[in-house]
Amino acid sequence: MSVDTTLVKCPECNSRNLTYDENRGERHCNECGMVLEESMIDPSAEWRTFTQDGSGPDRSRVGAPTTNLIHDKGLSTDIDWQNKDFAGSAISSKNRSQLHRMRKWQKRARTKNSKDRNLVEALAKIQHICSKLNLPKTVAERSASIYRKALAEDLIRGRSIDVMTAAAIFIANQQMLTARTVDDVAEVIKANSKEVGRAYRVMKRKLRIRTPPPSPMTYVARFCSELGLNMETENTTRNIITMAENAELTYGKSPCGITAAAMYIAGYQTGQIRTQREISEVTNVTEVTIRNRYKGLLSHLEMDVDL
DNA sequence: ACACGTAGAGAACTGGT
DNA sequence: ACCAGCACTCTACGTGT
């Protein structure tokens, strides 16, 4: 997290107190919690430096950086479509047909086997889904790398590319704490979230990938913003979650459920009341679960609230 | 409209065999 | 590899304010 004071003011409350969160690719206001921009430019380094300690201004750049998002990592050669030679003058008709054949074979050689073709399709899909979800490029890159591993381990065959790309993206999202839910990812590819969840678990197990256990805290900024809750309520929500985690009330429970319940309680404490229905719609947690969770929180934590 | 509580189903994890 | 038991959430419903 870095605080950026040079840019815009919050359109909601005119505060200049804005925070940019690299992981989420979001800028939000610290006063009112408004999310200002959701798909910002990923600021992370895209090329390496060649100085001794790896820092410093000497950023040598030879060619484009390699990327997991192009199936051959962007390292292949393209033959220009123009029938011009290096000096720009036209190529004779004799050589033109040869060039045409070369282009054709170059294209075929680039995507030579079924795995390559699968990868080409999957990588395009990953970029599409990530952009729909406003996920930063770092997440897309990581998803691509996970998908490559899955393909190498033969986990894709017999499963839908859509679902497997979604699963890879969800793993990356969990690792980078970007606060998207399985439902979010599944919705883009119009798949059942249970399928995506299943693929997600299979992938994690077979590739021995570990993701940090999701904390309810991850979703606070996003859900509070979507519910139009101010900073006071958001901070109160965080306090409640901290207490719940310290009291070990969160293990084995759905993190969104805890977040939902904490927001519900926080609303009554600060006067920014949202109905269970409203919270349910934003968090995708049923009202029943919100009730069960907030009852549990209230009975185990000492809080002064009248609901 | 909102909140509450319950019953049954289903998915996922664990531990046993 | 299969199965039973477990805690949790969801759907669907009736009831209460």
XYZ file of C-alpha atoms (C1' of nucleotides) in Angstrom:
341
model
C 0.000 0.000 0.000
C 1.262 3.420 -0.829
C -0.357 6.770 -0.239
C -0.558 8.959 -3.271
C -1.262 12.610 -2.611
C -0.482 13.956 -6.048
C -3.566 12.875 -7.884
C -7.278 13.446 -7.770
C -9.552 14.447 -4.989
C -12.350 12.116 -3.950
C -15.476 13.146 -5.902
C -17.603 12.018 -2.977
C -16.111 13.951 -0.086
C -13.321 16.025 -1.715
C -10.710 14.432 0.500
C -7.167 14.115 -0.808
C -6.483 11.236 1.533
C -6.413 8.452 -1.052
C -4.770 5.072 -0.944
C -3.617 3.057 -3.890
C -3.621 -0.684 -3.430
C -1.344 -2.370 -5.939
C -2.699 -5.828 -5.276
C -6.266 -4.932 -6.046
C -5.429 -2.389 -8.684
C -7.734 0.003 -6.914
C -7.537 3.508 -5.538
C -9.869 4.275 -2.712
C -10.657 7.164 -0.410
C -9.617 6.807 3.231
C -12.333 9.170 4.419
C -15.461 7.751 2.857
C -14.262 4.440 1.454
C -15.266 5.272 -2.092
C -13.491 3.160 -4.691
C -12.276 5.617 -7.309
C -10.511 3.549 -9.912
C -10.600 -0.153 -10.267
C -8.363 -1.086 -13.118
C -5.315 0.997 -12.729
C -2.045 0.529 -14.441
C 0.027 -2.138 -12.780
C 3.083 -0.299 -11.448
C 5.288 -3.324 -10.828
C 8.585 -3.649 -12.652
C 8.280 -5.286 -16.013
C 11.950 -5.499 -16.860
C 14.994 -6.309 -14.824
C 17.964 -4.115 -14.139
C 21.509 -5.214 -14.737
C 23.361 -3.341 -12.019
C 25.161 -5.265 -9.305
C 22.473 -5.021 -6.667
C 19.595 -5.116 -9.093
C 18.392 -1.611 -8.267
C 19.441 1.746 -9.594
C 18.467 3.627 -12.702
C 20.270 1.509 -15.255
C 17.324 -0.289 -16.694
C 18.635 -1.988 -19.736
C 15.883 -3.228 -21.940
C 16.508 -5.534 -24.795
C 13.319 -6.414 -26.569
C 10.006 -6.770 -24.802
C 9.891 -8.446 -21.408
C 8.879 -12.087 -21.533
C 5.335 -12.758 -20.512
C 3.377 -15.813 -19.501
C 0.405 -14.415 -21.309
C 1.665 -15.235 -24.778
C 1.905 -18.927 -25.387
C 5.577 -18.841 -26.435
C 6.282 -16.089 -23.906
C 6.609 -13.570 -26.720
C 9.908 -15.011 -27.867
C 8.949 -16.137 -31.364
C 9.687 -14.367 -34.617
C 7.057 -12.745 -36.754
C 7.453 -12.366 -40.494
C 6.118 -9.016 -41.573
C 3.115 -9.143 -43.896
C 4.423 -6.357 -46.092
C 6.215 -7.457 -49.218
C 9.075 -5.097 -48.595
C 12.696 -5.872 -47.985
C 14.791 -4.388 -45.153
C 15.353 -1.190 -47.111
C 11.644 -0.753 -47.808
C 11.665 -1.465 -51.501
C 9.283 -3.941 -53.030
C 10.204 -7.590 -53.251
C 10.195 -9.255 -56.631
C 7.256 -11.467 -57.506
C 9.610 -14.415 -57.651
C 10.444 -14.111 -53.974
C 6.977 -13.094 -52.945
C 5.466 -16.548 -53.155
C 8.365 -17.915 -51.171
C 7.719 -15.340 -48.462
C 4.099 -16.321 -48.440
C 5.005 -19.967 -47.813
C 7.410 -18.951 -45.066
C 4.724 -16.976 -43.289
C 2.350 -19.893 -43.470
C 4.822 -22.346 -41.974
C 5.955 -19.871 -39.378
C 2.383 -19.618 -38.137
C 1.974 -23.375 -38.072
C 5.274 -23.907 -36.324
C 4.351 -21.501 -33.576
C 1.328 -23.484 -32.499
C 2.510 -26.915 -33.348
C 0.743 -29.372 -31.080
C -2.549 -29.700 -29.267
C -1.152 -28.455 -25.980
C 0.111 -25.329 -27.668
C -3.240 -24.704 -29.249
C -4.940 -25.304 -25.925
C -2.579 -22.792 -24.348
C -3.261 -20.159 -26.973
C -6.975 -20.420 -26.343
C -6.613 -20.513 -22.572
C -4.313 -17.516 -22.411
C -6.710 -15.446 -24.449
C -9.464 -16.504 -22.089
C -7.410 -15.615 -19.037
C -6.828 -12.098 -20.335
C -10.512 -11.750 -21.126
C -11.697 -12.904 -17.712
C -9.111 -10.849 -15.854
C -10.059 -7.717 -17.708
C -13.760 -8.327 -17.042
C -12.948 -8.636 -13.353
C -10.635 -5.607 -13.386
C -7.802 -7.731 -12.118
C -4.307 -6.281 -12.529
C -1.900 -7.793 -15.019
C 0.153 -9.382 -12.269
C -2.783 -11.620 -11.466
C -3.250 -12.508 -15.119
C 0.439 -13.354 -15.384
C 0.269 -15.602 -12.354
C -2.905 -17.276 -13.601
C -1.142 -17.987 -16.874
C 1.829 -19.516 -15.119
C -0.454 -21.720 -13.024
C -2.360 -22.807 -16.112
C 0.898 -23.716 -17.839
C 1.820 -25.965 -14.942
C -1.592 -27.580 -14.988
C -1.237 -28.233 -18.695
C 2.225 -29.723 -18.184
C 0.844 -32.031 -15.492
C -1.949 -33.139 -17.800
C -4.719 -31.806 -15.604
C -6.564 -30.062 -18.390
C -7.390 -32.975 -20.645
C -10.986 -34.053 -20.151
C -11.909 -30.841 -18.385
C -13.339 -27.637 -19.751
C -10.810 -24.952 -20.639
C -13.192 -22.298 -19.347
C -13.474 -23.860 -15.940
C -9.768 -24.575 -15.672
C -8.768 -21.039 -16.631
C -11.264 -19.739 -14.098
C -9.748 -21.996 -11.454
C -6.228 -20.794 -12.265
C -7.385 -17.196 -12.005
C -9.069 -17.862 -8.692
C -5.885 -19.390 -7.277
C -3.881 -16.343 -8.396
C -6.548 -14.117 -6.900
C -6.313 -15.936 -3.573
C -2.550 -15.625 -3.550
C -2.565 -11.942 -4.398
C -5.494 -11.133 -2.082
C -7.498 -9.370 -4.763
C -10.878 -9.954 -3.115
C -12.731 -11.695 -5.916
C -15.022 -14.589 -5.028
C -15.538 -17.881 -6.838
C -18.927 -16.552 -7.834
C -17.318 -13.517 -9.484
C -15.014 -15.647 -11.596
C -17.627 -18.265 -12.428
C -20.089 -15.609 -13.536
C -17.804 -14.343 -16.292
C -17.572 -17.740 -17.953
C -21.219 -18.479 -17.143
C -20.283 -21.597 -15.251
C -21.518 -23.084 -12.027
C -19.392 -21.820 -9.154
C -19.313 -25.334 -7.734
C -17.561 -26.603 -10.843
C -15.015 -23.820 -10.617
C -14.527 -24.511 -6.932
C -13.963 -28.182 -7.629
C -11.424 -27.454 -10.359
C -9.760 -24.970 -8.049
C -9.268 -27.607 -5.373
C -8.069 -30.259 -7.806
C -5.525 -27.847 -9.255
C -4.266 -26.794 -5.869
C -3.898 -30.370 -4.703
C -2.233 -31.787 -7.802
C 0.104 -28.850 -8.283
C 0.776 -28.629 -4.561
C -0.086 -24.957 -4.534
C -0.868 -23.370 -1.219
C -3.016 -20.311 -0.816
C -3.285 -18.322 2.385
C -6.540 -19.043 4.218
C -8.879 -16.258 3.140
C -9.480 -13.695 5.836
C -12.824 -11.866 6.069
C -10.688 -8.732 6.136
C -9.904 -9.147 2.443
C -13.439 -8.274 1.413
C -14.122 -5.354 3.731
C -13.028 -2.529 1.436
C -14.882 -3.913 -1.545
C -18.171 -4.797 0.160
C -18.320 -1.620 2.237
C -17.769 0.406 -0.892
C -20.496 -1.454 -2.752
C -22.877 -0.838 0.133
C -21.941 2.832 0.307
C -20.719 2.557 3.895
C -18.476 5.318 5.213
C -14.994 4.975 6.640
C -16.236 4.881 10.223
C -18.417 1.877 9.513
C -15.661 0.232 7.525
C -13.209 0.614 10.390
C -15.796 -0.644 12.865
C -16.268 -3.677 10.632
C -12.533 -4.279 10.707
C -12.489 -4.055 14.483
C -15.261 -6.594 14.781
C -13.448 -8.969 12.438
C -10.224 -8.583 14.402
C -12.065 -9.467 17.593
C -13.730 -12.422 15.913
C -10.425 -13.727 14.600
C -8.778 -13.319 18.000
C -11.648 -15.201 19.610
C -11.243 -17.940 16.977
C -14.809 -17.548 15.793
C -13.878 -17.533 12.119
C -12.264 -20.913 11.523
C -14.258 -23.134 9.227
C -16.740 -20.377 8.460
C -17.109 -18.698 5.137
C -15.076 -15.475 5.190
C -17.734 -13.572 3.278
C -20.281 -14.631 5.870
C -18.164 -13.168 8.660
C -17.612 -9.963 6.702
C -21.333 -9.710 6.018
C -22.247 -10.194 9.674
C -19.566 -7.752 10.836
C -20.873 -5.092 8.456
C -24.409 -5.692 9.662
C -23.401 -5.156 13.286
C -21.099 -2.242 12.460
C -23.983 -0.523 10.683
C -26.056 -0.497 13.855
C -23.105 0.794 15.862
C -22.483 3.743 13.569
C -26.057 4.346 12.466
C -25.366 3.333 8.855
C -27.867 0.520 8.867
C -28.147 -1.872 5.946
C -30.756 -4.616 5.846
C -29.750 -8.259 5.758
C -31.207 -8.381 2.286
C -28.963 -5.586 0.992
C -25.884 -7.131 2.546
C -26.867 -10.532 1.228
C -27.099 -9.252 -2.330
C -23.671 -7.649 -2.253
C -21.856 -10.443 -0.452
C -23.669 -13.383 -2.013
C -24.275 -14.815 1.426
C -27.815 -15.764 2.370
C -29.722 -13.885 5.029
C -29.871 -17.069 7.084
C -26.115 -17.268 7.225
C -25.821 -13.579 8.081
C -28.215 -14.165 10.973
C -26.354 -17.206 12.222
C -22.992 -15.484 12.016
C -23.974 -12.227 13.649
C -25.773 -14.064 16.470
C -22.597 -16.015 17.019
C -20.463 -12.883 17.018
C -22.750 -11.074 19.449
C -22.942 -13.946 21.881
C -19.182 -14.438 22.013
C -17.993 -10.868 21.810
C -18.927 -8.136 24.209
C -20.435 -5.369 22.164
C -22.906 -2.658 22.970
C -25.439 -2.816 20.184
C -29.198 -2.643 20.067
C -30.519 -4.284 16.935
C -41.078 -4.763 4.432
C -37.995 -6.687 7.564
C -36.297 -10.052 10.755
C -36.345 -14.659 12.893
C -36.099 -19.689 13.157
C -36.374 -24.382 11.371
C -36.051 -28.535 8.416
C -33.936 -30.955 4.794
C -30.486 -31.169 1.122
C -25.944 -30.797 -0.505
C -21.003 -30.065 -0.701
C -16.509 -30.576 1.406
C -13.358 -32.185 4.801
C -11.663 -35.831 8.109
C -10.599 -40.183 9.709
C -11.396 -44.939 9.510
C -11.188 -49.318 7.255
C -10.561 -46.189 -3.040
C -14.882 -45.957 -0.583
C -17.781 -44.651 3.313
C -19.682 -42.536 7.603
C -19.717 -38.626 10.412
C -19.220 -33.751 10.851
C -19.826 -28.630 10.500
C -21.349 -25.462 7.538
C -24.355 -23.083 4.053
C -28.251 -22.964 1.065
C -33.211 -23.256 -0.266
C -37.672 -22.988 1.124
C -40.948 -22.132 4.163
C -43.947 -20.279 8.069
C -44.139 -16.874 11.750
C -43.559 -12.570 14.212
C -42.909 -7.271 14.396
